Amino acid sequence: MLIDCDPGLDDAIALLTAAHHANLVGITTVNGNVGIDHTTHNALAVAQVAQLDIPIHRGAERPLVNAPMDAAHVHGPTGLGSVEIPDLVRTVDSHDAVTFILDMARTVDDLHLVPIGPLTNIALALQADPTLPSRLSGITLMGGAAVGGNVTATAEFNVWADPEAAAIVFRHGGPITMVGLDVTHQVLLGADHRDTMRAAGTATSLLAADLLDYAVEGADKIHGWGGAPIHDASAVVAVTHPELFGGEWHPVEVEIDGALTRGMTVVDSRPDASDEATVKVLRNVDADAVIELIVGAVTSPPGD
Ligand code: BDR
Ligand code: CA
């Protein structure tokens, strides 16, 4: 698995989840929840806490067309809530995430790409080498929604932040699994999970508990759900434990023009549209099992 991310509270928990459940071979960063300096710093910090000795490459500092947007109001000014970010003992391997993604696709058998931020790096990689999908086992992304958005009435953050990039990926990225809000809003982690993490007392579980503190408080203010959707971790588990998810194949296009719908993933659910379907839209999830896997991952000893 190669994760392209913009940590981000839930990206950080996704990295910790992948560190335990996946064979994570690299991380690339992108501008998104906060600026690229912060997302890259945060990816390095999380990898350090998780004792992940893998390449980390910095990527795009701005979307293809949009001015950079952020979600610092959700993730905090640094992107990691109120977590005290440790001093870094290492730096990035390069500032060229796109070349790294293309190189890894050439050299790693069955590489699965898991973008959990705006899709800028992936679109640039597809533009540089349109044959990229033929060398991947798949792309599973957190983004979009069949019904309703979270930034606007119709758009989810990762697609909304760089709709032109998302349009390229959905059109040219080959078979894609879309882990959108339809699924991630069903997987809520709350105070009980946070307490379990804190009680485990490991470096990763304490980090995850601090991240969850901020996420749960924020989600309670916005939704009043009593828990926070840790969106990006669900995308990781959708790759490592696909049996926990259900969905159907549909054609999906990204709206880039609409005044009310820019950044919307338009899912064509008409029965006769399925012949052109290239996107598996996940809708059902065994939320308890996914949560158990996430909590189990972050409470395992780092490096395990
Ligand atoms: C997505 O947007 C970001 O704020 C999160 O990290 C997640 O990737 C959810 O819409
Ligand atoms: Ca993210």
mmCIF file of C-alpha atoms and ligand atoms in Angstrom:
data_model
loop_
_atom_site.group_PDB
_atom_site.id
_atom_site.type_symbol
_atom_site.label_atom_id
_atom_site.label_comp_id
_atom_site.label_asym_id
_atom_site.label_seq_id
_atom_site.Cartn_x
_atom_site.Cartn_y
_atom_site.Cartn_z
ATOM 1 C CA MET A 1 0.000 0.000 0.000
ATOM 2 C CA LEU A 2 1.138 3.538 -0.795
ATOM 3 C CA ILE A 3 -0.797 6.276 1.016
ATOM 4 C CA ASP A 4 -1.125 9.775 -0.417
ATOM 5 C CA CYS A 5 -2.290 11.995 2.445
ATOM 6 C CA ASP A 6 -2.792 15.413 4.012
ATOM 7 C CA PRO A 7 -2.548 14.782 7.783
ATOM 8 C CA GLY A 8 -5.049 15.768 9.176
ATOM 9 C CA LEU A 9 -6.461 14.073 12.306
ATOM 10 C CA ASP A 10 -8.039 11.160 10.443
ATOM 11 C CA ASP A 11 -5.127 10.826 8.011
ATOM 12 C CA ALA A 12 -2.841 10.372 11.010
ATOM 13 C CA ILE A 13 -5.072 7.608 12.429
ATOM 14 C CA ALA A 14 -5.223 6.073 8.937
ATOM 15 C CA LEU A 15 -1.412 5.944 8.845
ATOM 16 C CA LEU A 16 -1.353 4.263 12.265
ATOM 17 C CA THR A 17 -3.988 1.788 11.062
ATOM 18 C CA ALA A 18 -2.008 0.992 7.913
ATOM 19 C CA ALA A 19 1.208 0.650 9.914
ATOM 20 C CA HIS A 20 -0.344 -2.351 11.649
ATOM 21 C CA HIS A 21 -2.705 -3.914 9.108
ATOM 22 C CA ALA A 22 -1.035 -3.209 5.749
ATOM 23 C CA ASN A 23 2.329 -3.590 4.068
ATOM 24 C CA LEU A 24 2.862 0.158 3.791
ATOM 25 C CA VAL A 25 5.708 0.861 1.361
ATOM 26 C CA GLY A 26 5.623 4.648 1.194
ATOM 27 C CA ILE A 27 3.822 7.880 1.997
ATOM 28 C CA THR A 28 3.323 10.938 -0.188
ATOM 29 C CA THR A 29 1.928 14.236 1.020
ATOM 30 C CA VAL A 30 -0.338 16.823 -0.510
ATOM 31 C CA ASN A 31 -1.743 20.226 0.346
ATOM 32 C CA GLY A 32 -5.205 19.806 1.857
ATOM 33 C CA ASN A 33 -6.408 19.904 5.437
ATOM 34 C CA VAL A 34 -3.517 22.295 6.083
ATOM 35 C CA GLY A 35 -0.646 23.543 3.925
ATOM 36 C CA ILE A 36 1.990 21.224 2.499
ATOM 37 C CA ASP A 37 4.641 22.191 5.087
ATOM 38 C CA HIS A 38 2.331 21.049 7.879
ATOM 39 C CA THR A 39 0.967 17.922 6.152
ATOM 40 C CA THR A 40 4.499 16.796 5.337
ATOM 41 C CA HIS A 41 5.789 17.533 8.836
ATOM 42 C CA ASN A 42 2.831 15.653 10.301
ATOM 43 C CA ALA A 43 3.359 12.603 8.069
ATOM 44 C CA LEU A 44 7.000 12.459 9.175
ATOM 45 C CA ALA A 45 5.989 12.820 12.825
ATOM 46 C CA VAL A 46 3.345 10.088 12.694
ATOM 47 C CA ALA A 47 5.742 7.734 10.887
ATOM 48 C CA GLN A 48 8.321 8.435 13.566
ATOM 49 C CA VAL A 49 5.948 7.620 16.423
ATOM 50 C CA ALA A 50 4.805 4.456 14.609
ATOM 51 C CA GLN A 51 8.436 3.473 13.893
ATOM 52 C CA LEU A 52 7.652 3.314 10.190
ATOM 53 C CA ASP A 53 10.968 3.285 8.380
ATOM 54 C CA ILE A 54 9.631 3.905 4.884
ATOM 55 C CA PRO A 55 10.159 6.598 2.212
ATOM 56 C CA ILE A 56 8.142 9.812 2.613
ATOM 57 C CA HIS A 57 7.930 12.201 -0.341
ATOM 58 C CA ARG A 58 6.483 15.687 -0.358
ATOM 59 C CA GLY A 59 3.988 16.480 -3.103
ATOM 60 C CA ALA A 60 1.832 19.242 -4.520
ATOM 61 C CA GLU A 61 1.653 22.510 -2.622
ATOM 62 C CA ARG A 62 -1.464 23.703 -4.422
ATOM 63 C CA PRO A 63 -4.431 22.287 -6.378
ATOM 64 C CA LEU A 64 -4.371 22.190 -10.197
ATOM 65 C CA VAL A 65 -6.697 25.192 -10.600
ATOM 66 C CA ASN A 66 -8.219 26.209 -7.263
ATOM 67 C CA ALA A 67 -6.474 28.510 -4.877
ATOM 68 C CA PRO A 68 -5.305 26.385 -1.924
ATOM 69 C CA MET A 69 -8.138 25.707 0.549
ATOM 70 C CA ASP A 70 -7.829 24.141 3.957
ATOM 71 C CA ALA A 71 -9.820 22.580 6.772
ATOM 72 C CA ALA A 72 -7.822 24.014 9.666
ATOM 73 C CA HIS A 73 -11.127 24.826 11.370
ATOM 74 C CA VAL A 74 -11.650 21.046 11.681
ATOM 75 C CA HIS A 75 -8.085 19.762 12.109
ATOM 76 C CA GLY A 76 -6.515 22.666 14.016
ATOM 77 C CA PRO A 77 -3.865 25.136 12.809
ATOM 78 C CA THR A 78 -1.119 22.487 12.511
ATOM 79 C CA GLY A 79 -3.477 19.780 11.205
ATOM 80 C CA LEU A 80 -3.021 17.528 14.243
ATOM 81 C CA GLY A 81 -5.421 19.218 16.660
ATOM 82 C CA SER A 82 -3.714 20.073 19.923
ATOM 83 C CA VAL A 83 -1.143 17.260 19.699
ATOM 84 C CA GLU A 84 2.375 18.273 20.638
ATOM 85 C CA ILE A 85 4.250 17.272 17.532
ATOM 86 C CA PRO A 86 7.611 15.639 18.363
ATOM 87 C CA ASP A 87 10.895 17.007 17.016
ATOM 88 C CA LEU A 88 11.678 15.229 13.788
ATOM 89 C CA VAL A 89 14.701 12.964 13.478
ATOM 90 C CA ARG A 90 14.421 12.679 9.693
ATOM 91 C CA THR A 91 13.444 14.668 6.625
ATOM 92 C CA VAL A 92 11.605 13.811 3.443
ATOM 93 C CA ASP A 93 13.214 11.642 0.771
ATOM 94 C CA SER A 94 12.301 14.112 -1.982
ATOM 95 C CA HIS A 95 9.952 16.913 -3.002
ATOM 96 C CA ASP A 96 8.743 14.883 -5.981
ATOM 97 C CA ALA A 97 5.843 12.686 -4.889
ATOM 98 C CA VAL A 98 4.752 12.095 -8.488
ATOM 99 C CA THR A 99 8.037 10.473 -9.559
ATOM 100 C CA PHE A 100 8.005 8.347 -6.404
ATOM 101 C CA ILE A 101 4.454 7.119 -7.102
ATOM 102 C CA LEU A 102 5.386 6.215 -10.691
ATOM 103 C CA ASP A 103 8.624 4.495 -9.605
ATOM 104 C CA MET A 104 6.848 2.464 -6.935
ATOM 105 C CA ALA A 105 4.181 1.356 -9.401
ATOM 106 C CA ARG A 106 6.975 0.068 -11.654
ATOM 107 C CA THR A 107 8.922 -1.729 -8.937
ATOM 108 C CA VAL A 108 6.354 -3.010 -6.418
ATOM 109 C CA ASP A 109 4.108 -5.900 -7.489
ATOM 110 C CA ASP A 110 0.405 -5.349 -6.789
ATOM 111 C CA LEU A 111 0.841 -1.834 -5.443
ATOM 112 C CA HIS A 112 -2.427 -0.445 -4.098
ATOM 113 C CA LEU A 113 -2.714 3.333 -4.116
ATOM 114 C CA VAL A 114 -4.741 4.836 -1.270
ATOM 115 C CA PRO A 115 -5.301 8.586 -1.690
ATOM 116 C CA ILE A 116 -6.883 10.125 1.402
ATOM 117 C CA GLY A 117 -6.448 13.812 0.577
ATOM 118 C CA PRO A 118 -7.136 16.024 -2.436
ATOM 119 C CA LEU A 119 -6.225 14.126 -5.605
ATOM 120 C CA THR A 120 -3.613 16.551 -6.986
ATOM 121 C CA ASN A 121 -0.593 14.207 -6.850
ATOM 122 C CA ILE A 122 -2.529 11.305 -8.351
ATOM 123 C CA ALA A 123 -3.851 13.443 -11.228
ATOM 124 C CA LEU A 124 -0.331 14.720 -11.942
ATOM 125 C CA ALA A 125 0.962 11.138 -11.920
ATOM 126 C CA LEU A 126 -1.764 10.071 -14.370
ATOM 127 C CA GLN A 127 -0.936 13.019 -16.630
ATOM 128 C CA ALA A 128 2.770 12.118 -16.542
ATOM 129 C CA ASP A 129 2.045 8.437 -17.246
ATOM 130 C CA PRO A 130 -1.488 7.502 -18.373
ATOM 131 C CA THR A 131 -0.498 3.796 -18.193
ATOM 132 C CA LEU A 132 -0.070 4.003 -14.398
ATOM 133 C CA PRO A 133 -3.353 2.157 -13.584
ATOM 134 C CA SER A 134 -2.197 -0.910 -15.536
ATOM 135 C CA ARG A 135 0.622 -1.371 -13.004
ATOM 136 C CA LEU A 136 -1.533 -1.031 -9.881
ATOM 137 C CA SER A 137 -3.652 -3.607 -8.093
ATOM 138 C CA GLY A 138 -6.116 -0.753 -7.555
ATOM 139 C CA ILE A 139 -6.902 2.711 -6.307
ATOM 140 C CA THR A 140 -9.047 2.980 -3.187
ATOM 141 C CA LEU A 141 -9.704 6.585 -2.272
ATOM 142 C CA MET A 142 -11.414 8.460 0.520
ATOM 143 C CA GLY A 143 -13.467 11.080 -1.208
ATOM 144 C CA GLY A 144 -16.810 11.979 -2.648
ATOM 145 C CA ALA A 145 -20.278 10.844 -1.711
ATOM 146 C CA ALA A 146 -23.231 9.349 -3.525
ATOM 147 C CA VAL A 147 -25.564 11.462 -1.415
ATOM 148 C CA GLY A 148 -24.716 14.863 0.068
ATOM 149 C CA GLY A 149 -21.475 16.650 0.877
ATOM 150 C CA ASN A 150 -19.669 17.930 3.957
ATOM 151 C CA VAL A 151 -18.126 21.181 2.675
ATOM 152 C CA THR A 152 -21.040 22.218 0.511
ATOM 153 C CA ALA A 153 -24.477 20.624 0.234
ATOM 154 C CA THR A 154 -23.129 18.489 -2.618
ATOM 155 C CA ALA A 155 -19.330 18.243 -2.271
ATOM 156 C CA GLU A 156 -17.008 16.290 -0.007
ATOM 157 C CA PHE A 157 -13.740 18.001 1.054
ATOM 158 C CA ASN A 158 -11.119 15.961 -0.851
ATOM 159 C CA VAL A 159 -12.973 16.316 -4.157
ATOM 160 C CA TRP A 160 -14.054 19.910 -3.505
ATOM 161 C CA ALA A 161 -10.475 20.990 -2.675
ATOM 162 C CA ASP A 162 -9.215 20.018 -6.153
ATOM 163 C CA PRO A 163 -12.136 19.107 -8.441
ATOM 164 C CA GLU A 164 -10.078 19.221 -11.647
ATOM 165 C CA ALA A 165 -7.653 16.676 -10.211
ATOM 166 C CA ALA A 166 -10.520 14.495 -8.999
ATOM 167 C CA ALA A 167 -12.129 14.630 -12.458
ATOM 168 C CA ILE A 168 -8.895 13.324 -14.008
ATOM 169 C CA VAL A 169 -8.578 10.521 -11.467
ATOM 170 C CA PHE A 170 -12.209 9.365 -11.704
ATOM 171 C CA ARG A 171 -12.006 9.427 -15.517
ATOM 172 C CA HIS A 172 -8.549 7.901 -16.055
ATOM 173 C CA GLY A 173 -7.591 6.120 -12.851
ATOM 174 C CA GLY A 174 -8.945 2.721 -13.926
ATOM 175 C CA PRO A 175 -11.135 0.743 -11.558
ATOM 176 C CA ILE A 176 -11.523 2.800 -8.404
ATOM 177 C CA THR A 177 -13.054 1.992 -5.053
ATOM 178 C CA MET A 178 -14.730 5.087 -3.636
ATOM 179 C CA VAL A 179 -14.861 5.231 0.154
ATOM 180 C CA GLY A 180 -17.082 8.271 0.422
ATOM 181 C CA LEU A 181 -19.169 9.884 3.118
ATOM 182 C CA ASP A 182 -21.891 7.255 2.514
ATOM 183 C CA VAL A 183 -19.631 4.831 4.350
ATOM 184 C CA THR A 184 -17.358 6.988 6.493
ATOM 185 C CA HIS A 185 -20.285 8.672 8.261
ATOM 186 C CA GLN A 186 -21.281 5.234 9.569
ATOM 187 C CA VAL A 187 -17.907 4.592 11.253
ATOM 188 C CA LEU A 188 -17.858 6.837 14.318
ATOM 189 C CA LEU A 189 -15.229 6.701 17.039
ATOM 190 C CA GLY A 190 -16.198 8.234 20.371
ATOM 191 C CA ALA A 191 -15.053 8.857 23.915
ATOM 192 C CA ASP A 192 -15.091 5.138 24.834
ATOM 193 C CA HIS A 193 -12.675 4.317 22.023
ATOM 194 C CA ARG A 194 -10.521 7.251 23.021
ATOM 195 C CA ASP A 195 -10.397 5.942 26.601
ATOM 196 C CA THR A 196 -9.434 2.443 25.429
ATOM 197 C CA MET A 197 -6.612 3.956 23.388
ATOM 198 C CA ARG A 198 -5.353 6.099 26.257
ATOM 199 C CA ALA A 199 -5.470 3.167 28.685
ATOM 200 C CA ALA A 200 -3.267 1.078 26.370
ATOM 201 C CA GLY A 201 -0.488 3.589 27.021
ATOM 202 C CA THR A 202 1.645 2.930 23.941
ATOM 203 C CA ALA A 203 3.213 5.729 21.890
ATOM 204 C CA THR A 204 0.767 5.223 19.029
ATOM 205 C CA SER A 205 -2.314 4.735 21.207
ATOM 206 C CA LEU A 206 -1.579 7.916 23.177
ATOM 207 C CA LEU A 207 -1.120 9.848 19.928
ATOM 208 C CA ALA A 208 -4.373 8.424 18.543
ATOM 209 C CA ALA A 209 -6.221 9.268 21.787
ATOM 210 C CA ASP A 210 -5.048 12.887 21.592
ATOM 211 C CA LEU A 211 -6.095 13.091 17.922
ATOM 212 C CA LEU A 212 -9.476 11.588 18.764
ATOM 213 C CA ASP A 213 -10.032 14.058 21.616
ATOM 214 C CA TYR A 214 -9.919 16.912 19.132
ATOM 215 C CA ALA A 215 -11.895 15.072 16.442
ATOM 216 C CA VAL A 216 -14.715 14.018 18.776
ATOM 217 C CA GLU A 217 -15.071 17.486 20.288
ATOM 218 C CA GLY A 218 -15.190 19.038 16.808
ATOM 219 C CA ALA A 219 -17.642 16.491 15.404
ATOM 220 C CA ASP A 220 -19.917 16.885 18.419
ATOM 221 C CA LYS A 221 -20.157 20.611 17.749
ATOM 222 C CA ILE A 222 -20.904 20.097 14.050
ATOM 223 C CA HIS A 223 -23.076 16.959 14.071
ATOM 224 C CA GLY A 224 -23.917 16.102 17.664
ATOM 225 C CA TRP A 225 -23.342 12.450 16.761
ATOM 226 C CA GLY A 226 -21.433 11.550 19.934
ATOM 227 C CA GLY A 227 -18.512 10.357 17.824
ATOM 228 C CA ALA A 228 -16.264 11.423 14.990
ATOM 229 C CA PRO A 229 -16.026 9.948 11.488
ATOM 230 C CA ILE A 230 -12.353 9.006 11.090
ATOM 231 C CA HIS A 231 -12.900 8.942 7.335
ATOM 232 C CA ASP A 232 -9.433 8.064 6.094
ATOM 233 C CA ALA A 233 -8.935 5.045 8.335
ATOM 234 C CA SER A 234 -11.998 3.449 6.728
ATOM 235 C CA ALA A 235 -10.277 3.671 3.323
ATOM 236 C CA VAL A 236 -7.277 1.760 4.676
ATOM 237 C CA VAL A 237 -9.500 -0.957 6.174
ATOM 238 C CA ALA A 238 -11.491 -1.162 2.912
ATOM 239 C CA VAL A 239 -8.257 -2.385 1.302
ATOM 240 C CA THR A 240 -7.040 -4.674 4.076
ATOM 241 C CA HIS A 241 -10.485 -6.099 4.989
ATOM 242 C CA PRO A 242 -12.726 -5.621 1.915
ATOM 243 C CA GLU A 243 -15.190 -8.227 3.201
ATOM 244 C CA LEU A 244 -16.413 -5.677 5.754
ATOM 245 C CA PHE A 245 -17.756 -3.368 3.034
ATOM 246 C CA GLY A 246 -20.456 -3.577 0.393
ATOM 247 C CA GLY A 247 -21.086 -1.490 -2.684
ATOM 248 C CA GLU A 248 -21.973 -1.449 -6.357
ATOM 249 C CA TRP A 249 -20.229 -0.426 -9.565
ATOM 250 C CA HIS A 250 -21.407 2.822 -11.137
ATOM 251 C CA PRO A 251 -20.180 5.432 -13.587
ATOM 252 C CA VAL A 252 -19.031 8.421 -11.507
ATOM 253 C CA GLU A 253 -18.134 11.861 -12.867
ATOM 254 C CA VAL A 254 -16.891 14.904 -10.988
ATOM 255 C CA GLU A 255 -18.763 18.161 -11.522
ATOM 256 C CA ILE A 256 -16.330 21.027 -12.061
ATOM 257 C CA ASP A 257 -18.615 23.776 -13.374
ATOM 258 C CA GLY A 258 -21.782 23.887 -11.301
ATOM 259 C CA ALA A 259 -22.317 26.936 -9.116
ATOM 260 C CA LEU A 260 -23.996 24.757 -6.489
ATOM 261 C CA THR A 261 -22.361 21.452 -7.370
ATOM 262 C CA ARG A 262 -18.633 22.107 -8.033
ATOM 263 C CA GLY A 263 -16.760 19.164 -6.539
ATOM 264 C CA MET A 264 -19.770 16.847 -6.469
ATOM 265 C CA THR A 265 -19.256 13.184 -7.359
ATOM 266 C CA VAL A 266 -22.189 12.452 -9.666
ATOM 267 C CA VAL A 267 -23.037 8.761 -9.281
ATOM 268 C CA ASP A 268 -25.121 7.346 -12.128
ATOM 269 C CA SER A 269 -27.365 4.734 -10.525
ATOM 270 C CA ARG A 270 -29.531 4.048 -13.560
ATOM 271 C CA PRO A 271 -29.610 0.288 -14.277
ATOM 272 C CA ASP A 272 -28.573 0.707 -17.913
ATOM 273 C CA ALA A 273 -25.551 2.841 -16.919
ATOM 274 C CA SER A 274 -23.729 -0.036 -15.240
ATOM 275 C CA ASP A 275 -21.981 -1.134 -18.477
ATOM 276 C CA GLU A 276 -19.731 1.915 -18.247
ATOM 277 C CA ALA A 277 -19.157 1.616 -14.511
ATOM 278 C CA THR A 278 -15.554 2.036 -13.403
ATOM 279 C CA VAL A 279 -16.105 3.011 -9.777
ATOM 280 C CA LYS A 280 -17.134 0.727 -6.950
ATOM 281 C CA VAL A 281 -19.152 3.006 -4.681
ATOM 282 C CA LEU A 282 -19.108 1.620 -1.152
ATOM 283 C CA ARG A 283 -22.355 2.105 0.770
ATOM 284 C CA ASN A 284 -22.494 -0.567 3.452
ATOM 285 C CA VAL A 285 -20.044 -1.285 6.214
ATOM 286 C CA ASP A 286 -19.725 -3.443 9.292
ATOM 287 C CA ALA A 287 -18.874 -0.388 11.375
ATOM 288 C CA ASP A 288 -18.205 -2.245 14.649
ATOM 289 C CA ALA A 289 -15.690 -4.541 12.970
ATOM 290 C CA VAL A 290 -13.918 -1.634 11.251
ATOM 291 C CA ILE A 291 -13.713 0.289 14.536
ATOM 292 C CA GLU A 292 -12.302 -2.774 16.289
ATOM 293 C CA LEU A 293 -9.569 -3.017 13.649
ATOM 294 C CA ILE A 294 -8.694 0.676 13.977
ATOM 295 C CA VAL A 295 -8.553 0.545 17.781
ATOM 296 C CA GLY A 296 -6.604 -2.727 17.614
ATOM 297 C CA ALA A 297 -4.062 -1.171 15.242
ATOM 298 C CA VAL A 298 -3.353 1.937 17.266
ATOM 299 C CA THR A 299 -3.169 0.031 20.569
ATOM 300 C CA SER A 300 -0.643 -2.484 19.213
ATOM 301 C CA PRO A 301 2.977 -1.836 20.110
ATOM 302 C CA PRO A 302 4.626 0.464 17.512
ATOM 303 C CA GLY A 303 6.521 -1.563 14.926
ATOM 304 C CA ASP A 304 4.258 -4.591 15.414
HETATM 305 C C1 BDR B 1 -11.854 14.125 4.168
HETATM 306 O O1 BDR B 1 -11.549 15.514 4.262
HETATM 307 C C2 BDR B 1 -10.512 15.718 5.161
HETATM 308 O O2 BDR B 1 -10.782 16.805 6.009
HETATM 309 C C3 BDR B 1 -10.296 14.430 5.909
HETATM 310 O O3 BDR B 1 -8.931 14.240 6.217
HETATM 311 C C4 BDR B 1 -10.801 13.380 4.959
HETATM 312 O O4 BDR B 1 -9.776 12.927 4.099
HETATM 313 C C5 BDR B 1 -13.288 13.912 4.631
HETATM 314 O O5 BDR B 1 -14.175 14.645 3.849
HETATM 315 CA CA CA B 2 -7.439 13.383 4.527
#
